[in-house]
GROMACS .gro file of C-alpha atoms in nm:
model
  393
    1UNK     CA    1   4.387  -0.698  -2.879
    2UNK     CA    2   4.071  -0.568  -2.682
    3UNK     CA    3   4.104  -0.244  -2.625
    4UNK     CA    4   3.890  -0.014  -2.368
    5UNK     CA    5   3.830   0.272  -2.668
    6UNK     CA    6   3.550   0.439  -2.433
    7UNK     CA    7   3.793   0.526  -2.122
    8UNK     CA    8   4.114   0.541  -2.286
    9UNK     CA    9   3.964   0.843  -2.555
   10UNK     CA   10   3.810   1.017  -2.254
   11UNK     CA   11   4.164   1.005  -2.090
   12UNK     CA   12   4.341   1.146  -2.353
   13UNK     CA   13   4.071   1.398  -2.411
   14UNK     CA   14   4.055   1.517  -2.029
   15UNK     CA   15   4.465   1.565  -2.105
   16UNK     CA   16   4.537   1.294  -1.829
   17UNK     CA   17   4.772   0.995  -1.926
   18UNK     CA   18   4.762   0.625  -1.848
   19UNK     CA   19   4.987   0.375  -1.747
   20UNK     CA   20   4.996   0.008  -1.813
   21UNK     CA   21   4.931  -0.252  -1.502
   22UNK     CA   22   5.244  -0.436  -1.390
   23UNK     CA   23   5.236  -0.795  -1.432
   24UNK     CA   24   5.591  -0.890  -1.526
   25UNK     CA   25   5.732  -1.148  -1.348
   26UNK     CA   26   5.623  -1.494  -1.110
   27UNK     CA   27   5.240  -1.499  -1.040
   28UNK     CA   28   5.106  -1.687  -0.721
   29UNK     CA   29   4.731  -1.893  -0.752
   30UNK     CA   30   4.674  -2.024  -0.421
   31UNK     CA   31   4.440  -2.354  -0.467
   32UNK     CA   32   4.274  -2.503  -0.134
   33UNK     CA   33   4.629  -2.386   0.036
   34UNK     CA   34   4.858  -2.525  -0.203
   35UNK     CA   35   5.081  -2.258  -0.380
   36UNK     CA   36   5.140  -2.239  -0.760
   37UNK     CA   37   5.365  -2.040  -0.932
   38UNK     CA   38   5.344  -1.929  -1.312
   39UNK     CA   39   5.414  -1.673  -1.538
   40UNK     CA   40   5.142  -1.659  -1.832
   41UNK     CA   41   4.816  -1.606  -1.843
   42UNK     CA   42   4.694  -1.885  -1.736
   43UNK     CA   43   4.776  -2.089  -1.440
   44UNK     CA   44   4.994  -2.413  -1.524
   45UNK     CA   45   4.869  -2.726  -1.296
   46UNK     CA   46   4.937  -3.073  -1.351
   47UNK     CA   47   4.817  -3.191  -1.707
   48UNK     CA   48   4.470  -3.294  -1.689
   49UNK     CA   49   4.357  -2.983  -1.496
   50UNK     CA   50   4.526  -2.778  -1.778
   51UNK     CA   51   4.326  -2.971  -2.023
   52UNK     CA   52   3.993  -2.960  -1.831
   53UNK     CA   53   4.059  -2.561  -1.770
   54UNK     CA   54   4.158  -2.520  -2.155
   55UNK     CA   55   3.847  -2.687  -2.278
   56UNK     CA   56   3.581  -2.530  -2.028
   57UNK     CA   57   3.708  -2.189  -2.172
   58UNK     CA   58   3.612  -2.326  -2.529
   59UNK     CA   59   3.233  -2.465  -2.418
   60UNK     CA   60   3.257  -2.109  -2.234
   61UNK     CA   61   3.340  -1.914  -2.559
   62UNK     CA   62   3.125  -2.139  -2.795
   63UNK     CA   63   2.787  -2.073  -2.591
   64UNK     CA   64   2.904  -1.720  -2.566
   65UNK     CA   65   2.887  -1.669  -2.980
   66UNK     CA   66   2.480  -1.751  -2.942
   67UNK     CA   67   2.407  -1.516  -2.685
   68UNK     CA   68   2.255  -1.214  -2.803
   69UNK     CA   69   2.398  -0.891  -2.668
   70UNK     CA   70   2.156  -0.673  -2.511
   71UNK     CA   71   1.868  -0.903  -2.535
   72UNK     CA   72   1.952  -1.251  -2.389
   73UNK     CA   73   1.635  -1.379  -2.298
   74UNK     CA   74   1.615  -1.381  -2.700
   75UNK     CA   75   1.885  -1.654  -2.758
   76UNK     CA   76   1.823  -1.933  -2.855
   77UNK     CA   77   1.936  -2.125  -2.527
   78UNK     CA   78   1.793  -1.859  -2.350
   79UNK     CA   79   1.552  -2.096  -2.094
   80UNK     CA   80   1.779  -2.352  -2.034
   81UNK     CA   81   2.103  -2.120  -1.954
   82UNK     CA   82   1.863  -1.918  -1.724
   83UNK     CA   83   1.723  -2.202  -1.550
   84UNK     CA   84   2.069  -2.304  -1.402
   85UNK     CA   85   2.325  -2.132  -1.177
   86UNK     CA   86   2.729  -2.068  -1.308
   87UNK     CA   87   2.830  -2.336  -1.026
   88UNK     CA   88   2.571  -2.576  -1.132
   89UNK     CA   89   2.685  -2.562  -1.466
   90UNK     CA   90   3.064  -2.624  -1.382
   91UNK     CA   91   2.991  -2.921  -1.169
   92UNK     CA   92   2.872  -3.105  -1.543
   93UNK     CA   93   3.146  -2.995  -1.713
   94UNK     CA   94   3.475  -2.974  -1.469
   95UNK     CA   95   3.607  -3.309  -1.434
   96UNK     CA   96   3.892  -3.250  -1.216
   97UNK     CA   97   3.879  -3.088  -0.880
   98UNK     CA   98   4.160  -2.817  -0.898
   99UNK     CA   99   3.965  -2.676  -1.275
  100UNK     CA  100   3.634  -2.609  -1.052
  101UNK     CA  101   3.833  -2.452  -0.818
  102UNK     CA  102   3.998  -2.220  -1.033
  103UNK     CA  103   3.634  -2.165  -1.202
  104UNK     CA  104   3.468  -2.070  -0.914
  105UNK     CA  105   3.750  -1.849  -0.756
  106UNK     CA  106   3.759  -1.644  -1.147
  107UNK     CA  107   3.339  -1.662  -1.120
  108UNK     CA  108   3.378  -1.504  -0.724
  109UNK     CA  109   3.647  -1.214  -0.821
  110UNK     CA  110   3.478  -1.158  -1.151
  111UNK     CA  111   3.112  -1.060  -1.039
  112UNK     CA  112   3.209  -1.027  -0.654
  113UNK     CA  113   2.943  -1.345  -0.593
  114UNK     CA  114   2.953  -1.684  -0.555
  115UNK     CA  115   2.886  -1.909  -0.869
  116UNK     CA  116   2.587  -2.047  -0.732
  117UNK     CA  117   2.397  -1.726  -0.692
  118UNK     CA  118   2.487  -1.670  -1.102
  119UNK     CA  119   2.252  -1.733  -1.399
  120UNK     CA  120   2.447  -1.918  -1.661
  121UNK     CA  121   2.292  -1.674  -1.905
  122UNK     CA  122   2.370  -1.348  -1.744
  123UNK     CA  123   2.694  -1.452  -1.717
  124UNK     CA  124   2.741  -1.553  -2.099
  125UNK     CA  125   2.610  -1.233  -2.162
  126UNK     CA  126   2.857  -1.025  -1.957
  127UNK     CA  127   3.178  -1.214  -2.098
  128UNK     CA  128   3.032  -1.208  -2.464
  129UNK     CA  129   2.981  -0.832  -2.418
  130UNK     CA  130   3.369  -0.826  -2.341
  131UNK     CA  131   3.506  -1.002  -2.593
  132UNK     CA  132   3.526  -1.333  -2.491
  133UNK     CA  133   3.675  -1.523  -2.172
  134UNK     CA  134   4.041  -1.406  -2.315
  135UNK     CA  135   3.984  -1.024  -2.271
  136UNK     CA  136   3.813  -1.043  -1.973
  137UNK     CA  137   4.023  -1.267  -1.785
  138UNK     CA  138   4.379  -1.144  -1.886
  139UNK     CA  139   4.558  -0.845  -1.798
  140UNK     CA  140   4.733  -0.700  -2.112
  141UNK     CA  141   4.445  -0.590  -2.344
  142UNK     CA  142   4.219  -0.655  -2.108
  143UNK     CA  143   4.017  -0.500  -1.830
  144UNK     CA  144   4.293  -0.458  -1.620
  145UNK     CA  145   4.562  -0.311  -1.876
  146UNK     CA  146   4.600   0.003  -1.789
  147UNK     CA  147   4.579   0.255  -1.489
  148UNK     CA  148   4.500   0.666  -1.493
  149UNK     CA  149   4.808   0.868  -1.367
  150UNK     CA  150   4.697   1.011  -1.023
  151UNK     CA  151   4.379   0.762  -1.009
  152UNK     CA  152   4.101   0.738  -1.170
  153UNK     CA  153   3.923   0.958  -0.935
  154UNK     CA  154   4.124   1.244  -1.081
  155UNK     CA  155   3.876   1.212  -1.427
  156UNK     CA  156   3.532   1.280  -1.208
  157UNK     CA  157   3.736   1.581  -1.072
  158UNK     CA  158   3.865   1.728  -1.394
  159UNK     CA  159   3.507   1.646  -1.548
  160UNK     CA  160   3.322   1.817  -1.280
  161UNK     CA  161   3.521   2.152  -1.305
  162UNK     CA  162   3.452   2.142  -1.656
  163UNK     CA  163   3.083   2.167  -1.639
  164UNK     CA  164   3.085   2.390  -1.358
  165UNK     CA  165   3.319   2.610  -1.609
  166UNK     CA  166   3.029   2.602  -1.862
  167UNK     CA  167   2.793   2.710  -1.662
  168UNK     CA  168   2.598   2.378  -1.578
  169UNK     CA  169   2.523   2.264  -1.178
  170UNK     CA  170   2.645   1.960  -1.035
  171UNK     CA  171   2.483   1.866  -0.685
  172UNK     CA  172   2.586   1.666  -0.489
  173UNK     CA  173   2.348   1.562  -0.217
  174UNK     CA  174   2.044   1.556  -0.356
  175UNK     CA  175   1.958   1.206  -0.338
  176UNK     CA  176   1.614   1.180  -0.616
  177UNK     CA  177   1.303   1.073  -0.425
  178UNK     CA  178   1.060   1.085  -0.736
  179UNK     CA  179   1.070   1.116  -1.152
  180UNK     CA  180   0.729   1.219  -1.266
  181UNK     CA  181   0.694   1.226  -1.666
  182UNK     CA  182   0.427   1.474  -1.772
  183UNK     CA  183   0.051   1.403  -1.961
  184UNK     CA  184   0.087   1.313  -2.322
  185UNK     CA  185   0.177   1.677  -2.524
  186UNK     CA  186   0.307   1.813  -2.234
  187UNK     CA  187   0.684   1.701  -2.334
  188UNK     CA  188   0.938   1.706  -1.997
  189UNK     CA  189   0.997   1.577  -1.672
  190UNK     CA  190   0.971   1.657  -1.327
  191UNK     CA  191   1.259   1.556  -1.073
  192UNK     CA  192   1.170   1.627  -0.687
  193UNK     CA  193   1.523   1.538  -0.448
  194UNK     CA  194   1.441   1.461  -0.060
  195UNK     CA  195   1.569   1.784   0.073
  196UNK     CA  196   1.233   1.961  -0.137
  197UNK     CA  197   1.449   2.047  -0.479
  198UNK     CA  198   1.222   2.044  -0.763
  199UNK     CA  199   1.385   2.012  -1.116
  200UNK     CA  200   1.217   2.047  -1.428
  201UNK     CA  201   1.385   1.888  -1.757
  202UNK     CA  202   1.294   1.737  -2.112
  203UNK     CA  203   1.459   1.400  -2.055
  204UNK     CA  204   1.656   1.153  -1.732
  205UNK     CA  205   1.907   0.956  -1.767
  206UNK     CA  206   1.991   0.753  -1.478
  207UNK     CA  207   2.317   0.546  -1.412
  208UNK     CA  208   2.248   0.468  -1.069
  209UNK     CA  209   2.238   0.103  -0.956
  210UNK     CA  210   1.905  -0.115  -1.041
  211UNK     CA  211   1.841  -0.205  -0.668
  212UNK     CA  212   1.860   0.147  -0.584
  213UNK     CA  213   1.638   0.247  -0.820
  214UNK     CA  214   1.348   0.091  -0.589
  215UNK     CA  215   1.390   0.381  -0.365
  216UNK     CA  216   1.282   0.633  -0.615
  217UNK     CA  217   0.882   0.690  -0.663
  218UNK     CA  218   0.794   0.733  -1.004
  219UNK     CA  219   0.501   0.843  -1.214
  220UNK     CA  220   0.368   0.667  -1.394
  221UNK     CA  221   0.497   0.370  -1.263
  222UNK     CA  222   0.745   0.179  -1.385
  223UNK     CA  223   0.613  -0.145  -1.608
  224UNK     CA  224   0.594  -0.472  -1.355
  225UNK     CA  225   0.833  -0.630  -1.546
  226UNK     CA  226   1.110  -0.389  -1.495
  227UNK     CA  227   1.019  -0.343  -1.138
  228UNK     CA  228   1.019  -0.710  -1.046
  229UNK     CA  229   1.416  -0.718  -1.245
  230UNK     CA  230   1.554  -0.402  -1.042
  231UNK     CA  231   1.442  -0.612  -0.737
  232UNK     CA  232   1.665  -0.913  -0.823
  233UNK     CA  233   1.955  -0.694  -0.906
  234UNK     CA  234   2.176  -0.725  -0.641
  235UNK     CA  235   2.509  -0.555  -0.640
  236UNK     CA  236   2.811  -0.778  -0.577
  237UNK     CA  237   2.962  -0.745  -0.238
  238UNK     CA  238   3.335  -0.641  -0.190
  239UNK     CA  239   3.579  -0.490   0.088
  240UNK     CA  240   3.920  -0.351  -0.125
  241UNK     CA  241   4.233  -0.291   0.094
  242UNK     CA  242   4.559  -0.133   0.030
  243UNK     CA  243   4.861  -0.239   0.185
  244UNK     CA  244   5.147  -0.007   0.181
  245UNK     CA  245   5.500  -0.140   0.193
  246UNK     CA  246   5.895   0.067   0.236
  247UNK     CA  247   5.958  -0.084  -0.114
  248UNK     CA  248   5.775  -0.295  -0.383
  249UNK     CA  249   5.988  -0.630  -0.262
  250UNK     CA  250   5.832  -0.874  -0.441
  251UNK     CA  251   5.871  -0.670  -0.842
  252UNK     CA  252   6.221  -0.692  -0.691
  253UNK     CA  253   6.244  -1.012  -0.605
  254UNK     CA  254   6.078  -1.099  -0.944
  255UNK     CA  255   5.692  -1.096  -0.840
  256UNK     CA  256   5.438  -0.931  -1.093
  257UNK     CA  257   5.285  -0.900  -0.711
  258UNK     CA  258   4.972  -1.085  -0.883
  259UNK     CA  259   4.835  -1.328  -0.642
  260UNK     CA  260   4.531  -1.565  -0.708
  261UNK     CA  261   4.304  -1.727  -0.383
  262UNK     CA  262   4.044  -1.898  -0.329
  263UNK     CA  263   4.042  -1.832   0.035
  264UNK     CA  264   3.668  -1.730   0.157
  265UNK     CA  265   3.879  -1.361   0.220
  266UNK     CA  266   4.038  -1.224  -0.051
  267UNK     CA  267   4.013  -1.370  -0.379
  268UNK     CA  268   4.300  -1.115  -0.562
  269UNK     CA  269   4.579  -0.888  -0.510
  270UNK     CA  270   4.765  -0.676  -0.756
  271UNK     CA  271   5.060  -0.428  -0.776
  272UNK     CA  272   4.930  -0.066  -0.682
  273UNK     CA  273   5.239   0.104  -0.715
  274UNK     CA  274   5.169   0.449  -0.858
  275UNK     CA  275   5.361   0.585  -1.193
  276UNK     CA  276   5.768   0.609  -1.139
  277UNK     CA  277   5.769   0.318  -0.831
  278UNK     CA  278   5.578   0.594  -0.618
  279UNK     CA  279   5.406   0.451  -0.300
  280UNK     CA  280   5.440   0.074  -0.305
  281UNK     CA  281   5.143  -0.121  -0.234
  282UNK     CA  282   4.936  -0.398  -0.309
  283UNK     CA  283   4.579  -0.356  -0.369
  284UNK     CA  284   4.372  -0.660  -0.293
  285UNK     CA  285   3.987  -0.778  -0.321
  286UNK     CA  286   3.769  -0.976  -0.077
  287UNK     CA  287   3.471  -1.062  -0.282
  288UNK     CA  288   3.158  -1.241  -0.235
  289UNK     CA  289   3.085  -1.468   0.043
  290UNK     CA  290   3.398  -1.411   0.202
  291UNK     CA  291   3.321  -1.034   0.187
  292UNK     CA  292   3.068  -1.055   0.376
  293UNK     CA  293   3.224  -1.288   0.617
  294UNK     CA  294   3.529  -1.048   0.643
  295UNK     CA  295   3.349  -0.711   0.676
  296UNK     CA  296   3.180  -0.825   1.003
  297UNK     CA  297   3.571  -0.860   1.146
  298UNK     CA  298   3.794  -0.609   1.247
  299UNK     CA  299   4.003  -0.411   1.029
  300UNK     CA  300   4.353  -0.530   1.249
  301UNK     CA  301   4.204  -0.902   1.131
  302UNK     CA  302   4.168  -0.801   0.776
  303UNK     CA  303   4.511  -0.693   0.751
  304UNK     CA  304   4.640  -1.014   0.958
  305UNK     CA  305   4.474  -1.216   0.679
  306UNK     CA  306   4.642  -1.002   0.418
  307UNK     CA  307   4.962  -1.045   0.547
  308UNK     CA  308   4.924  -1.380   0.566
  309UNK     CA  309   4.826  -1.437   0.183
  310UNK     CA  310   5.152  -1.209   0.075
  311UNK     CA  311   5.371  -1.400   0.317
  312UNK     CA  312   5.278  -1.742   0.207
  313UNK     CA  313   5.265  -1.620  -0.193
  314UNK     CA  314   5.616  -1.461  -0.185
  315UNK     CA  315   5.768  -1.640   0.135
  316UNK     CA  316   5.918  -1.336   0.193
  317UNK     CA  317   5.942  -1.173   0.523
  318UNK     CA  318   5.936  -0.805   0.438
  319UNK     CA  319   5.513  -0.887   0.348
  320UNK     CA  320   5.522  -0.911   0.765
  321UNK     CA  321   5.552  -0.563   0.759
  322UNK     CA  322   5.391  -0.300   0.629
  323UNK     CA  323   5.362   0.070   0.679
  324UNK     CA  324   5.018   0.141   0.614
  325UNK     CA  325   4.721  -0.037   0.582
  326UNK     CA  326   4.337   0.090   0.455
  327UNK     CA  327   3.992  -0.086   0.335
  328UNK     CA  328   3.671   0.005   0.227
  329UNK     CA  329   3.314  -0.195   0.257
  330UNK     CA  330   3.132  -0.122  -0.041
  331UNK     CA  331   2.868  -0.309   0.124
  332UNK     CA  332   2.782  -0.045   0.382
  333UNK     CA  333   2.835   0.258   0.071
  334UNK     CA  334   2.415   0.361   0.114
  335UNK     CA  335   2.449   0.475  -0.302
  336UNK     CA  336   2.579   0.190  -0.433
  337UNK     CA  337   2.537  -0.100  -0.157
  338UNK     CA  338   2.781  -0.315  -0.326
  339UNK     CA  339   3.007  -0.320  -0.643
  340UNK     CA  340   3.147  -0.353  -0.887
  341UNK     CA  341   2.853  -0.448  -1.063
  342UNK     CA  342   2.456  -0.609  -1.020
  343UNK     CA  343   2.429  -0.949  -1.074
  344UNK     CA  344   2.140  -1.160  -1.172
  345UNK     CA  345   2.046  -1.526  -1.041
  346UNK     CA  346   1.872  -1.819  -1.238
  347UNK     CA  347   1.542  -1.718  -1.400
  348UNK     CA  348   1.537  -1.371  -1.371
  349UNK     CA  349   1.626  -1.273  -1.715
  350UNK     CA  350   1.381  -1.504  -1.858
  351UNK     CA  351   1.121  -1.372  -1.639
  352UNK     CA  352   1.167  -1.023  -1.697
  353UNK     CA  353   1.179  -1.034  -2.117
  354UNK     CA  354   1.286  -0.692  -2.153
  355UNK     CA  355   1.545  -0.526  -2.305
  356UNK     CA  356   1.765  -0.338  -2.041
  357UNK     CA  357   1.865  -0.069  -2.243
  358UNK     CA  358   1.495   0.017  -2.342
  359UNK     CA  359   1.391   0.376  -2.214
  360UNK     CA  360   1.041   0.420  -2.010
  361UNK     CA  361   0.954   0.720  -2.157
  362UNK     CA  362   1.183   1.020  -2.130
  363UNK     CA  363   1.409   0.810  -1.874
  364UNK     CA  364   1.653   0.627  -2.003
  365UNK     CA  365   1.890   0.352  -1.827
  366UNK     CA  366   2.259   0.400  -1.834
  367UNK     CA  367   2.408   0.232  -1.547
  368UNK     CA  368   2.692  -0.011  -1.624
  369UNK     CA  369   2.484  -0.301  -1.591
  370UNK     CA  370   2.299  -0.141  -1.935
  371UNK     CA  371   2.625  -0.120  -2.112
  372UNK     CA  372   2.616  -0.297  -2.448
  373UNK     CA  373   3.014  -0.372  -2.401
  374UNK     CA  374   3.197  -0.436  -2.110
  375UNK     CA  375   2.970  -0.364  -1.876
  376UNK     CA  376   3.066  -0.370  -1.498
  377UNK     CA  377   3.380  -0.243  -1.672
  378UNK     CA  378   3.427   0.118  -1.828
  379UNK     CA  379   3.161   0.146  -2.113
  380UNK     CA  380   2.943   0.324  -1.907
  381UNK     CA  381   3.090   0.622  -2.054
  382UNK     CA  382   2.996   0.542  -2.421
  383UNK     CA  383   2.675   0.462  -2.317
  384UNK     CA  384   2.588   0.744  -2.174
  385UNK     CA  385   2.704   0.895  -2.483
  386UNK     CA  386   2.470   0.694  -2.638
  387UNK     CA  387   2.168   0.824  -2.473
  388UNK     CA  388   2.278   1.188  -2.514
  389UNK     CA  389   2.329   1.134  -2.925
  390UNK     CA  390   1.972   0.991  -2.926
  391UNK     CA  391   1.810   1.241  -2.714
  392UNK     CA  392   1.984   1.474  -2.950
  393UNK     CA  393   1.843   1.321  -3.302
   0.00000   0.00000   0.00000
């Protein structure tokens, strides 16, 4: 079982507790408006899309094994898995029309972009760096296996108050406008915010998106290479809703509340319910494409199209109904500009021949698109550990 060491150790060590994701019972995948129900891991079709799915997850996992981690413009494939696009790919090697489907819908929730604007190599590299297409693509010892007790938000809080308690600063808006690393001898760095805040330190680490580091000046520059890759680093685009219902009906009427689209709207949903069957809710994911589409509508046309993907999944009427309803456009989020993660198209890790995690200087890169394992995921935390044990030594 894959296990998310990094997050779960920091839980228990902030004293917090987690809780594992529902996904007992019937789940929904909703192909090209035809409903399928299923209960493991996997959605069941007819017999030769269950074939075609089963054996594009073994080509998947068999080109994964040659990918290096952390340097994949190094493997041996490198050129030719750069040169082409996810979707390109799958076109050769689906042969029936509900496995490309399914493909491109897991592609689209998975990096919140459509498989076309995917390098084949960049994504090998971020499923190797997870384990495999299993672990990232299933629930229970998975990505998705367990929740935080009172969110997840509640670790940046406790963190926070504990360095405040020791003494340290955390500022909050202070957005960086320049990183200037002193003449040779002169050991440190200098960190100037836009509000005039001048910072003096031995080292930078930076876990802020690569796109967004193209807003920060710094001195000496950064190598071309590594300029030219933050530029082609888009984040993924999602809007994530919660809808609030009287009761969870659907766990009760035998629904893991699990529901699979690939609607150009919202691509997943999945039981929010907090610990003890508090606050029943649904929390789903437009992603891609149709997140951009969706965030230029209304938010009372969001939820209509919500409503409508519960009704039709569960046929039940109660999913007409719901007592609250709230979304967020990570698009329009000016520090971020996207989630969950930055994505790379065809050619630009071949291009770029750099190792991410390499530091310029006293700055070092720790975003989760650096992360050695899992990244887009939680192993930004042990990374970041990482960087502090080597500045350390």
């Amino acid at each position: 079982m894959m296990v998310i060491h990094g997050m779960l150790s920091l839980i228990e060590e902030l004293g917090c507790t987690s809780f594992p994701q529902n996904e007992e019972g019937t789940k929904v995948f909703e192909v090209d408006g035809v409903i399928n129900k299923y209960s493991g891991a996997m959605p069941v079709f007819d017999i030769m899309s269950w074939i075609d799915l089963n054996i594009v997850v073994w080509k998947i996992d068999r080109m994964c094994r040659k990918v290096v981690i952390g340097n994949a413009h190094l493997s041996d494939d490198a050129r030719e898995w750069d040169s082409v696009s996810v979707d390109h790919w799958l076109v050769r090697h689906c042969w029936t029309k509900t496995a490309l489907a399914v493909f491109r819908c897991y592609f689209n929730l998975l990096f919140a972009a459509e498989a076309h604007d995917l390098s084949l190599l960049f994504a090998l590299h971020y499923i190797k760096a997870a384990g495999g297409f299993d672990p990232i693509s299933t629930m229970r010892g998975g990505g998705q296996d367990a929740r935080v007790k009172g969110g997840s938000y509640h670790l940046s809080q406790i963190m926070a108050e504990q360095v405040q308690g020791l003494g340290s600063t955390l500022l909050l808006d202070h957005p960086v406008a320049s990183v200037s690393q002193h003449r040779e001898g002169d050991e440190g760095v200098t960190v100037q915010t836009r509000n005039g805040k001048i910072f003096n330190a031995r080292y930078v680490i930076n876990t802020i998106p690569p796109l967004q580091l193209l807003d920060i000046r710094f001195s000496p520059s950064l190598p071309p290479a590594r300029s030219r890759l933050h530029s082609e680093f888009p984040m993924g685009r999602v809007v994530k809703c919660y809808v609030y219902y009287e009761r969870a009906f659907w766990t009760e009427a035998g629904y893991a509340g699990e529901i699979f689209t690939n609607r150009d709207s919202v691509s997943l949903f999945l039981d929010a319910t907090l610990a003890e069957g508090k606050s029943p809710a649904l929390v789903g994911f437009f992603t891609g494409e149709g997140a951009k589409k969706w965030a230029m509508r209304t938010q009372e046309e969001r939820l209509s199209e919500v409503i409508d993907i519960v009704y039709r999944a569960t046929g039940m009427e109660e999913a007409r109904h719901p007592v609250h309803y709230m979304d967020k456009i990570w698009m329009q989020e000016p520090f971020s500009c996207g989630c969950y993660t930055g994505v790379l198209g065809p050619g630009a890790l071949t291009r770029a021949q750099l190792t991410f995690t390499h530091p310029f200087g006293r700055v070092f890169w720790a975003g989760t698109e650096m992360a050695q394992s899992w990244p887009g995921y939680h192993f930004i935390i042990e990374f970041i550990y990482f960087c502090f044990s080597f500045i350390i030594q």
